[in-house]
mmCIF file of N, CA, C and O in Angstrom:
data_model
loop_
_atom_site.group_PDB
_atom_site.id
_atom_site.type_symbol
_atom_site.label_atom_id
_atom_site.label_comp_id
_atom_site.label_asym_id
_atom_site.label_seq_id
_atom_site.Cartn_x
_atom_site.Cartn_y
_atom_site.Cartn_z
ATOM 1 N N MET A 12 0.842 -1.186 0.000
ATOM 2 C CA MET A 12 0.000 0.000 0.000
ATOM 3 C C MET A 12 0.887 1.249 0.000
ATOM 4 O O MET A 12 1.826 1.357 0.780
ATOM 5 N N ILE A 13 0.597 2.164 -0.854
ATOM 6 C CA ILE A 13 1.355 3.404 -0.976
ATOM 7 C C ILE A 13 0.753 4.443 -0.033
ATOM 8 O O ILE A 13 -0.448 4.718 -0.107
ATOM 9 N N PRO A 14 1.562 5.027 0.859
ATOM 10 C CA PRO A 14 1.018 6.035 1.773
ATOM 11 C C PRO A 14 0.630 7.319 1.033
ATOM 12 O O PRO A 14 1.376 7.806 0.192
ATOM 13 N N VAL A 15 -0.535 7.841 1.370
ATOM 14 C CA VAL A 15 -1.042 9.078 0.762
ATOM 15 C C VAL A 15 -1.351 10.058 1.884
ATOM 16 O O VAL A 15 -2.107 9.745 2.796
ATOM 17 N N GLN A 16 -0.739 11.238 1.809
ATOM 18 C CA GLN A 16 -0.962 12.307 2.788
ATOM 19 C C GLN A 16 -1.813 13.387 2.116
ATOM 20 O O GLN A 16 -1.425 13.923 1.082
ATOM 21 N N VAL A 17 -2.963 13.714 2.699
ATOM 22 C CA VAL A 17 -3.858 14.739 2.144
ATOM 23 C C VAL A 17 -3.900 15.920 3.107
ATOM 24 O O VAL A 17 -4.129 15.748 4.303
ATOM 25 N N ARG A 18 -3.661 17.132 2.565
ATOM 26 C CA ARG A 18 -3.725 18.360 3.368
ATOM 27 C C ARG A 18 -4.719 19.320 2.738
ATOM 28 O O ARG A 18 -4.845 19.386 1.526
ATOM 29 N N GLY A 19 -5.434 20.060 3.567
ATOM 30 C CA GLY A 19 -6.320 21.106 3.078
ATOM 31 C C GLY A 19 -7.702 20.634 2.656
ATOM 32 O O GLY A 19 -8.463 21.402 2.068
ATOM 33 N N GLY A 20 -8.017 19.412 2.920
ATOM 34 C CA GLY A 20 -9.332 18.886 2.534
ATOM 35 C C GLY A 20 -9.366 17.387 2.706
ATOM 36 O O GLY A 20 -8.490 16.799 3.329
ATOM 37 N N GLU A 21 -10.388 16.783 2.150
ATOM 38 C CA GLU A 21 -10.535 15.335 2.240
ATOM 39 C C GLU A 21 -10.793 14.753 0.865
ATOM 40 O O GLU A 21 -11.432 15.385 0.017
ATOM 41 N N LEU A 22 -10.281 13.541 0.652
ATOM 42 C CA LEU A 22 -10.497 12.823 -0.599
ATOM 43 C C LEU A 22 -10.944 11.409 -0.265
ATOM 44 O O LEU A 22 -10.525 10.825 0.730
ATOM 45 N N SER A 23 -11.770 10.865 -1.127
ATOM 46 C CA SER A 23 -12.219 9.487 -0.933
ATOM 47 C C SER A 23 -11.086 8.532 -1.294
ATOM 48 O O SER A 23 -10.123 8.896 -1.983
ATOM 49 N N ALA A 24 -11.221 7.292 -0.857
ATOM 50 C CA ALA A 24 -10.238 6.263 -1.190
ATOM 51 C C ALA A 24 -10.153 6.064 -2.705
ATOM 52 O O ALA A 24 -9.072 5.832 -3.256
ATOM 53 N N LYS A 25 -11.287 6.198 -3.381
ATOM 54 C CA LYS A 25 -11.326 6.047 -4.844
ATOM 55 C C LYS A 25 -10.534 7.163 -5.534
ATOM 56 O O LYS A 25 -9.807 6.916 -6.498
ATOM 57 N N GLU A 26 -10.649 8.400 -5.018
ATOM 58 C CA GLU A 26 -9.884 9.518 -5.592
ATOM 59 C C GLU A 26 -8.385 9.320 -5.364
ATOM 60 O O GLU A 26 -7.573 9.544 -6.276
ATOM 61 N N LYS A 27 -8.016 8.895 -4.162
ATOM 62 C CA LYS A 27 -6.598 8.651 -3.872
ATOM 63 C C LYS A 27 -6.041 7.586 -4.809
ATOM 64 O O LYS A 27 -4.946 7.741 -5.358
ATOM 65 N N GLU A 28 -6.784 6.512 -4.989
ATOM 66 C CA GLU A 28 -6.340 5.439 -5.871
ATOM 67 C C GLU A 28 -6.208 5.920 -7.320
ATOM 68 O O GLU A 28 -5.293 5.516 -8.033
ATOM 69 N N ALA A 29 -7.100 6.818 -7.745
ATOM 70 C CA ALA A 29 -7.018 7.375 -9.100
ATOM 71 C C ALA A 29 -5.735 8.177 -9.286
ATOM 72 O O ALA A 29 -5.086 8.094 -10.334
ATOM 73 N N TYR A 30 -5.330 8.952 -8.262
ATOM 74 C CA TYR A 30 -4.082 9.723 -8.344
ATOM 75 C C TYR A 30 -2.863 8.805 -8.342
ATOM 76 O O TYR A 30 -1.882 9.061 -9.038
ATOM 77 N N ILE A 31 -2.939 7.709 -7.603
ATOM 78 C CA ILE A 31 -1.848 6.734 -7.615
ATOM 79 C C ILE A 31 -1.738 6.084 -8.990
ATOM 80 O O ILE A 31 -0.640 5.959 -9.543
ATOM 81 N N CYS A 32 -2.869 5.708 -9.577
ATOM 82 C CA CYS A 32 -2.871 5.113 -10.925
ATOM 83 C C CYS A 32 -2.324 6.088 -11.955
ATOM 84 O O CYS A 32 -1.573 5.700 -12.851
ATOM 85 N N ARG A 33 -2.679 7.362 -11.822
ATOM 86 C CA ARG A 33 -2.180 8.384 -12.749
ATOM 87 C C ARG A 33 -0.661 8.504 -12.665
ATOM 88 O O ARG A 33 0.021 8.610 -13.683
ATOM 89 N N ALA A 34 -0.117 8.465 -11.450
ATOM 90 C CA ALA A 34 1.335 8.538 -11.278
ATOM 91 C C ALA A 34 2.023 7.345 -11.931
ATOM 92 O O ALA A 34 3.051 7.492 -12.597
ATOM 93 N N LYS A 35 1.447 6.161 -11.774
ATOM 94 C CA LYS A 35 2.041 4.963 -12.364
ATOM 95 C C LYS A 35 1.975 4.988 -13.888
ATOM 96 O O LYS A 35 2.877 4.494 -14.559
ATOM 97 N N GLU A 36 0.911 5.583 -14.442
ATOM 98 C CA GLU A 36 0.800 5.725 -15.901
ATOM 99 C C GLU A 36 1.777 6.774 -16.424
ATOM 100 O O GLU A 36 2.397 6.582 -17.463
ATOM 101 N N LYS A 37 1.908 7.877 -15.700
ATOM 102 C CA LYS A 37 2.752 8.987 -16.138
ATOM 103 C C LYS A 37 4.241 8.668 -16.002
ATOM 104 O O LYS A 37 5.053 9.121 -16.795
ATOM 105 N N TYR A 38 4.602 7.873 -14.976
ATOM 106 C CA TYR A 38 5.997 7.524 -14.714
ATOM 107 C C TYR A 38 6.137 6.003 -14.635
ATOM 108 O O TYR A 38 6.396 5.454 -13.569
ATOM 109 N N PRO A 39 5.993 5.296 -15.757
ATOM 110 C CA PRO A 39 5.999 3.825 -15.724
ATOM 111 C C PRO A 39 7.339 3.209 -15.318
ATOM 112 O O PRO A 39 7.370 2.076 -14.844
ATOM 113 N N ASP A 40 8.435 3.942 -15.474
ATOM 114 C CA ASP A 40 9.759 3.397 -15.157
ATOM 115 C C ASP A 40 10.209 3.710 -13.741
ATOM 116 O O ASP A 40 11.341 3.406 -13.374
ATOM 117 N N ARG A 41 9.356 4.364 -12.959
ATOM 118 C CA ARG A 41 9.704 4.741 -11.580
ATOM 119 C C ARG A 41 8.828 3.958 -10.611
ATOM 120 O O ARG A 41 7.727 3.537 -10.947
ATOM 121 N N THR A 42 9.312 3.786 -9.384
ATOM 122 C CA THR A 42 8.559 3.083 -8.343
ATOM 123 C C THR A 42 8.039 4.110 -7.351
ATOM 124 O O THR A 42 8.813 4.747 -6.636
ATOM 125 N N LEU A 43 6.737 4.275 -7.321
ATOM 126 C CA LEU A 43 6.089 5.227 -6.428
ATOM 127 C C LEU A 43 6.119 4.688 -5.009
ATOM 128 O O LEU A 43 5.746 3.548 -4.764
ATOM 129 N N CYS A 44 6.591 5.520 -4.055
ATOM 130 C CA CYS A 44 6.626 5.068 -2.666
ATOM 131 C C CYS A 44 5.834 5.990 -1.744
ATOM 132 O O CYS A 44 5.756 5.742 -0.540
ATOM 133 N N GLY A 45 5.242 7.053 -2.285
ATOM 134 C CA GLY A 45 4.417 7.933 -1.472
ATOM 135 C C GLY A 45 3.806 9.035 -2.318
ATOM 136 O O GLY A 45 4.272 9.325 -3.419
ATOM 137 N N LEU A 46 2.737 9.654 -1.798
ATOM 138 C CA LEU A 46 2.047 10.717 -2.524
ATOM 139 C C LEU A 46 1.509 11.733 -1.527
ATOM 140 O O LEU A 46 0.848 11.364 -0.562
ATOM 141 N N ASP A 47 1.849 13.002 -1.737
ATOM 142 C CA ASP A 47 1.292 14.100 -0.947
ATOM 143 C C ASP A 47 0.314 14.857 -1.833
ATOM 144 O O ASP A 47 0.649 15.208 -2.970
ATOM 145 N N ILE A 48 -0.874 15.112 -1.304
ATOM 146 C CA ILE A 48 -1.899 15.830 -2.051
ATOM 147 C C ILE A 48 -2.333 17.039 -1.234
ATOM 148 O O ILE A 48 -2.772 16.897 -0.092
ATOM 149 N N ALA A 49 -2.199 18.222 -1.824
ATOM 150 C CA ALA A 49 -2.672 19.449 -1.190
ATOM 151 C C ALA A 49 -3.955 19.862 -1.910
ATOM 152 O O ALA A 49 -3.944 20.120 -3.112
ATOM 153 N N VAL A 50 -5.062 19.913 -1.176
ATOM 154 C CA VAL A 50 -6.361 20.256 -1.746
ATOM 155 C C VAL A 50 -6.599 21.748 -1.557
ATOM 156 O O VAL A 50 -6.438 22.288 -0.467
ATOM 157 N N ASP A 51 -6.970 22.428 -2.664
ATOM 158 C CA ASP A 51 -7.281 23.858 -2.632
ATOM 159 C C ASP A 51 -8.577 24.066 -3.412
ATOM 160 O O ASP A 51 -8.545 24.337 -4.617
ATOM 161 N N GLY A 52 -9.698 23.897 -2.736
ATOM 162 C CA GLY A 52 -10.995 24.014 -3.408
ATOM 163 C C GLY A 52 -11.183 22.887 -4.396
ATOM 164 O O GLY A 52 -11.137 21.715 -4.051
ATOM 165 N N ASP A 53 -11.351 23.243 -5.677
ATOM 166 C CA ASP A 53 -11.519 22.245 -6.727
ATOM 167 C C ASP A 53 -10.180 21.789 -7.320
ATOM 168 O O ASP A 53 -10.158 20.964 -8.229
ATOM 169 N N PHE A 54 -9.083 22.353 -6.842
ATOM 170 C CA PHE A 54 -7.764 22.048 -7.388
ATOM 171 C C PHE A 54 -6.960 21.212 -6.396
ATOM 172 O O PHE A 54 -7.154 21.313 -5.182
ATOM 173 N N VAL A 55 -6.064 20.400 -6.933
ATOM 174 C CA VAL A 55 -5.148 19.635 -6.090
ATOM 175 C C VAL A 55 -3.723 19.818 -6.605
ATOM 176 O O VAL A 55 -3.493 20.006 -7.806
ATOM 177 N N ASP A 56 -2.785 19.797 -5.677
ATOM 178 C CA ASP A 56 -1.367 19.857 -6.006
ATOM 179 C C ASP A 56 -0.780 18.514 -5.595
ATOM 180 O O ASP A 56 -0.874 18.129 -4.426
ATOM 181 N N LEU A 57 -0.198 17.803 -6.554
ATOM 182 C CA LEU A 57 0.329 16.464 -6.302
ATOM 183 C C LEU A 57 1.841 16.510 -6.188
ATOM 184 O O LEU A 57 2.520 17.149 -6.997
ATOM 185 N N HIS A 58 2.365 15.835 -5.187
ATOM 186 C CA HIS A 58 3.814 15.702 -5.025
ATOM 187 C C HIS A 58 4.114 14.212 -4.865
ATOM 188 O O HIS A 58 3.751 13.606 -3.863
ATOM 189 N N TYR A 59 4.747 13.632 -5.899
ATOM 190 C CA TYR A 59 5.051 12.210 -5.898
ATOM 191 C C TYR A 59 6.395 11.960 -5.222
ATOM 192 O O TYR A 59 7.334 12.735 -5.374
ATOM 193 N N HIS A 60 6.493 10.848 -4.511
ATOM 194 C CA HIS A 60 7.751 10.397 -3.915
ATOM 195 C C HIS A 60 8.104 9.077 -4.577
ATOM 196 O O HIS A 60 7.322 8.123 -4.536
ATOM 197 N N PHE A 61 9.276 9.034 -5.201
ATOM 198 C CA PHE A 61 9.728 7.831 -5.895
ATOM 199 C C PHE A 61 10.954 7.255 -5.204
ATOM 200 O O PHE A 61 11.706 7.975 -4.543
ATOM 201 N N GLU A 62 11.167 5.962 -5.399
ATOM 202 C CA GLU A 62 12.397 5.352 -4.912
ATOM 203 C C GLU A 62 13.549 5.918 -5.726
ATOM 204 O O GLU A 62 13.414 6.177 -6.923
ATOM 205 N N PRO A 63 14.686 6.136 -5.082
ATOM 206 C CA PRO A 63 15.825 6.717 -5.811
ATOM 207 C C PRO A 63 16.309 5.802 -6.935
ATOM 208 O O PRO A 63 16.234 4.577 -6.827
ATOM 209 N N LEU A 64 16.785 6.434 -7.998
ATOM 210 C CA LEU A 64 17.332 5.683 -9.129
ATOM 211 C C LEU A 64 18.828 5.477 -8.921
ATOM 212 O O LEU A 64 19.537 6.422 -8.569
ATOM 213 N N PRO A 65 19.313 4.265 -9.137
ATOM 214 C CA PRO A 65 20.760 4.060 -9.039
ATOM 215 C C PRO A 65 21.451 4.740 -10.223
ATOM 216 O O PRO A 65 20.886 4.844 -11.306
ATOM 217 N N PHE A 66 22.646 5.230 -9.988
ATOM 218 C CA PHE A 66 23.388 5.843 -11.072
ATOM 219 C C PHE A 66 24.860 5.499 -10.945
ATOM 220 O O PHE A 66 25.339 5.139 -9.878
ATOM 221 N N GLU A 67 25.553 5.606 -12.059
ATOM 222 C CA GLU A 67 26.981 5.350 -12.079
ATOM 223 C C GLU A 67 27.687 6.671 -12.333
ATOM 224 O O GLU A 67 27.327 7.413 -13.244
ATOM 225 N N ARG A 68 28.672 6.966 -11.522
ATOM 226 C CA ARG A 68 29.439 8.198 -11.675
ATOM 227 C C ARG A 68 30.305 8.086 -12.923
ATOM 228 O O ARG A 68 30.994 7.098 -13.135
ATOM 229 N N ILE A 69 30.258 9.115 -13.748
ATOM 230 C CA ILE A 69 31.075 9.173 -14.961
ATOM 231 C C ILE A 69 32.068 10.313 -14.802
ATOM 232 O O ILE A 69 31.695 11.423 -14.410
ATOM 233 N N ARG A 70 33.329 10.035 -15.088
ATOM 234 C CA ARG A 70 34.374 11.055 -15.007
ATOM 235 C C ARG A 70 35.152 11.088 -16.315
ATOM 236 O O ARG A 70 35.187 10.104 -17.047
ATOM 237 N N ARG A 71 35.789 12.208 -16.578
ATOM 238 C CA ARG A 71 36.681 12.295 -17.730
ATOM 239 C C ARG A 71 38.095 12.094 -17.210
ATOM 240 O O ARG A 71 38.600 12.873 -16.420
ATOM 241 N N ILE A 72 38.715 11.001 -17.648
ATOM 242 C CA ILE A 72 40.083 10.689 -17.242
ATOM 243 C C ILE A 72 40.887 10.435 -18.503
ATOM 244 O O ILE A 72 40.517 9.589 -19.320
ATOM 245 N N THR A 73 41.967 11.151 -18.655
ATOM 246 C CA THR A 73 42.883 11.052 -19.796
ATOM 247 C C THR A 73 42.135 11.058 -21.131
ATOM 248 O O THR A 73 42.463 10.338 -22.047
ATOM 249 N N GLY A 74 41.100 11.907 -21.208
ATOM 250 C CA GLY A 74 40.373 12.075 -22.454
ATOM 251 C C GLY A 74 39.240 11.093 -22.678
ATOM 252 O O GLY A 74 38.585 11.135 -23.711
ATOM 253 N N TYR A 75 38.997 10.204 -21.740
ATOM 254 C CA TYR A 75 37.941 9.206 -21.885
ATOM 255 C C TYR A 75 36.873 9.412 -20.816
ATOM 256 O O TYR A 75 37.182 9.729 -19.673
ATOM 257 N N LEU A 76 35.620 9.187 -21.173
ATOM 258 C CA LEU A 76 34.552 9.191 -20.184
ATOM 259 C C LEU A 76 34.449 7.780 -19.632
ATOM 260 O O LEU A 76 34.212 6.822 -20.376
ATOM 261 N N VAL A 77 34.650 7.649 -18.324
ATOM 262 C CA VAL A 77 34.664 6.322 -17.713
ATOM 263 C C VAL A 77 33.864 6.319 -16.418
ATOM 264 O O VAL A 77 33.718 7.333 -15.752
ATOM 265 N N GLY A 78 33.357 5.166 -16.071
ATOM 266 C CA GLY A 78 32.717 4.977 -14.775
ATOM 267 C C GLY A 78 33.741 4.402 -13.808
ATOM 268 O O GLY A 78 33.934 4.898 -12.709
ATOM 269 N N THR A 79 34.433 3.351 -14.222
ATOM 270 C CA THR A 79 35.488 2.746 -13.414
ATOM 271 C C THR A 79 36.660 2.422 -14.328
ATOM 272 O O THR A 79 36.526 2.387 -15.549
ATOM 273 N N MET A 80 37.806 2.172 -13.721
ATOM 274 C CA MET A 80 39.003 1.861 -14.511
ATOM 275 C C MET A 80 39.326 0.374 -14.456
ATOM 276 O O MET A 80 40.402 -0.033 -14.864
ATOM 277 N N ASP A 81 38.389 -0.449 -13.982
ATOM 278 C CA ASP A 81 38.674 -1.866 -13.794
ATOM 279 C C ASP A 81 38.910 -2.619 -15.103
ATOM 280 O O ASP A 81 39.529 -3.675 -15.100
ATOM 281 N N ARG A 82 38.473 -2.093 -16.228
ATOM 282 C CA ARG A 82 38.662 -2.782 -17.507
ATOM 283 C C ARG A 82 39.835 -2.215 -18.304
ATOM 284 O O ARG A 82 40.062 -2.617 -19.442
ATOM 285 N N TRP A 83 40.564 -1.275 -17.728
ATOM 286 C CA TRP A 83 41.704 -0.679 -18.425
ATOM 287 C C TRP A 83 42.900 -1.622 -18.408
ATOM 288 O O TRP A 83 43.133 -2.338 -17.431
ATOM 289 N N ASN A 84 43.689 -1.567 -19.496
ATOM 290 C CA ASN A 84 44.926 -2.343 -19.518
ATOM 291 C C ASN A 84 46.005 -1.599 -18.730
ATOM 292 O O ASN A 84 45.811 -0.472 -18.277
ATOM 293 N N ASN A 85 47.167 -2.236 -18.550
ATOM 294 C CA ASN A 85 48.231 -1.660 -17.726
ATOM 295 C C ASN A 85 48.744 -0.337 -18.279
ATOM 296 O O ASN A 85 49.097 0.571 -17.522
ATOM 297 N N ALA A 86 48.811 -0.193 -19.602
ATOM 298 C CA ALA A 86 49.309 1.045 -20.196
ATOM 299 C C ALA A 86 48.377 2.216 -19.868
ATOM 300 O O ALA A 86 48.836 3.314 -19.512
ATOM 301 N N LYS A 87 47.091 2.016 -19.965
ATOM 302 C CA LYS A 87 46.136 3.085 -19.680
ATOM 303 C C LYS A 87 46.136 3.403 -18.176
ATOM 304 O O LYS A 87 46.042 4.557 -17.777
ATOM 305 N N LYS A 88 46.266 2.385 -17.320
ATOM 306 C CA LYS A 88 46.357 2.627 -15.879
ATOM 307 C C LYS A 88 47.606 3.428 -15.538
ATOM 308 O O LYS A 88 47.571 4.321 -14.694
ATOM 309 N N SER A 89 48.694 3.120 -16.215
ATOM 310 C CA SER A 89 49.943 3.860 -15.996
ATOM 311 C C SER A 89 49.791 5.307 -16.455
ATOM 312 O O SER A 89 50.265 6.236 -15.791
ATOM 313 N N GLU A 90 49.136 5.511 -17.589
ATOM 314 C CA GLU A 90 48.893 6.871 -18.091
ATOM 315 C C GLU A 90 48.078 7.672 -17.078
ATOM 316 O O GLU A 90 48.385 8.837 -16.812
ATOM 317 N N GLU A 91 47.079 7.061 -16.478
ATOM 318 C CA GLU A 91 46.261 7.751 -15.487
ATOM 319 C C GLU A 91 47.077 8.077 -14.244
ATOM 320 O O GLU A 91 46.989 9.165 -13.669
ATOM 321 N N ALA A 92 47.945 7.147 -13.815
ATOM 322 C CA ALA A 92 48.756 7.364 -12.617
ATOM 323 C C ALA A 92 49.785 8.481 -12.826
ATOM 324 O O ALA A 92 50.122 9.199 -11.890
ATOM 325 N N ASP A 93 50.260 8.639 -14.069
ATOM 326 C CA ASP A 93 51.282 9.647 -14.365
ATOM 327 C C ASP A 93 50.726 11.037 -14.656
ATOM 328 O O ASP A 93 51.483 11.997 -14.731
ATOM 329 N N ARG A 94 49.436 11.158 -14.803
ATOM 330 C CA ARG A 94 48.871 12.459 -15.172
ATOM 331 C C ARG A 94 48.970 13.456 -14.020
ATOM 332 O O ARG A 94 49.043 13.077 -12.852
ATOM 333 N N VAL A 95 48.960 14.729 -14.365
ATOM 334 C CA VAL A 95 49.014 15.795 -13.375
ATOM 335 C C VAL A 95 47.617 15.976 -12.792
ATOM 336 O O VAL A 95 46.644 16.171 -13.521
ATOM 337 N N LYS A 96 47.525 15.863 -11.483
ATOM 338 C CA LYS A 96 46.247 16.055 -10.800
ATOM 339 C C LYS A 96 46.131 17.530 -10.439
ATOM 340 O O LYS A 96 47.038 18.107 -9.866
ATOM 341 N N HIS A 97 45.023 18.157 -10.800
ATOM 342 C CA HIS A 97 44.811 19.575 -10.526
ATOM 343 C C HIS A 97 43.947 19.735 -9.293
ATOM 344 O O HIS A 97 42.893 19.112 -9.168
ATOM 345 N N ASP A 98 44.365 20.608 -8.385
ATOM 346 C CA ASP A 98 43.600 20.887 -7.174
ATOM 347 C C ASP A 98 42.494 21.855 -7.541
ATOM 348 O O ASP A 98 42.741 22.922 -8.088
ATOM 349 N N MET A 99 41.262 21.501 -7.237
ATOM 350 C CA MET A 99 40.101 22.337 -7.591
ATOM 351 C C MET A 99 39.719 23.303 -6.474
ATOM 352 O O MET A 99 38.727 23.987 -6.571
ATOM 353 N N ALA A 100 40.493 23.364 -5.395
ATOM 354 C CA ALA A 100 40.159 24.256 -4.286
ATOM 355 C C ALA A 100 40.360 25.713 -4.706
ATOM 356 O O ALA A 100 41.296 26.047 -5.433
ATOM 357 N N CYS A 101 39.495 26.568 -4.235
ATOM 358 C CA CYS A 101 39.589 27.997 -4.544
ATOM 359 C C CYS A 101 40.499 28.664 -3.533
ATOM 360 O O CYS A 101 40.505 28.332 -2.354
ATOM 361 N N SER A 102 41.260 29.631 -3.990
ATOM 362 C CA SER A 102 42.060 30.407 -3.061
ATOM 363 C C SER A 102 41.460 31.812 -2.995
ATOM 364 O O SER A 102 41.072 32.384 -3.995
ATOM 365 N N VAL A 103 41.392 32.356 -1.797
ATOM 366 C CA VAL A 103 40.810 33.662 -1.590
ATOM 367 C C VAL A 103 41.898 34.626 -1.179
ATOM 368 O O VAL A 103 42.639 34.383 -0.237
ATOM 369 N N GLU A 104 42.034 35.717 -1.935
ATOM 370 C CA GLU A 104 43.029 36.717 -1.586
ATOM 371 C C GLU A 104 42.486 37.594 -0.460
ATOM 372 O O GLU A 104 41.333 37.959 -0.447
ATOM 373 N N GLN A 105 43.383 37.919 0.477
ATOM 374 C CA GLN A 105 42.941 38.745 1.606
ATOM 375 C C GLN A 105 43.438 40.144 1.470
ATOM 376 O O GLN A 105 44.413 40.477 0.978
#
């Protein structure tokens, strides 16, 4: 059961279920884990809560976009180890 929080009014169970179905139709690739509904007269404001999507960090290393270096050969690993690392910290003049 997906938790539904209603503020500013009341909705029937059938209306809540309709908003849940609408979210599932509108976002078929996401997993709905909660719904906040703010009622303002005849209007409603919907705020969907979805489970977080996993992602892989992509970085640019030695001219290549990579997630991990586990598939690199020894030459490419050596090239990465020998590169100049730049410090991204800001310096503030006083």
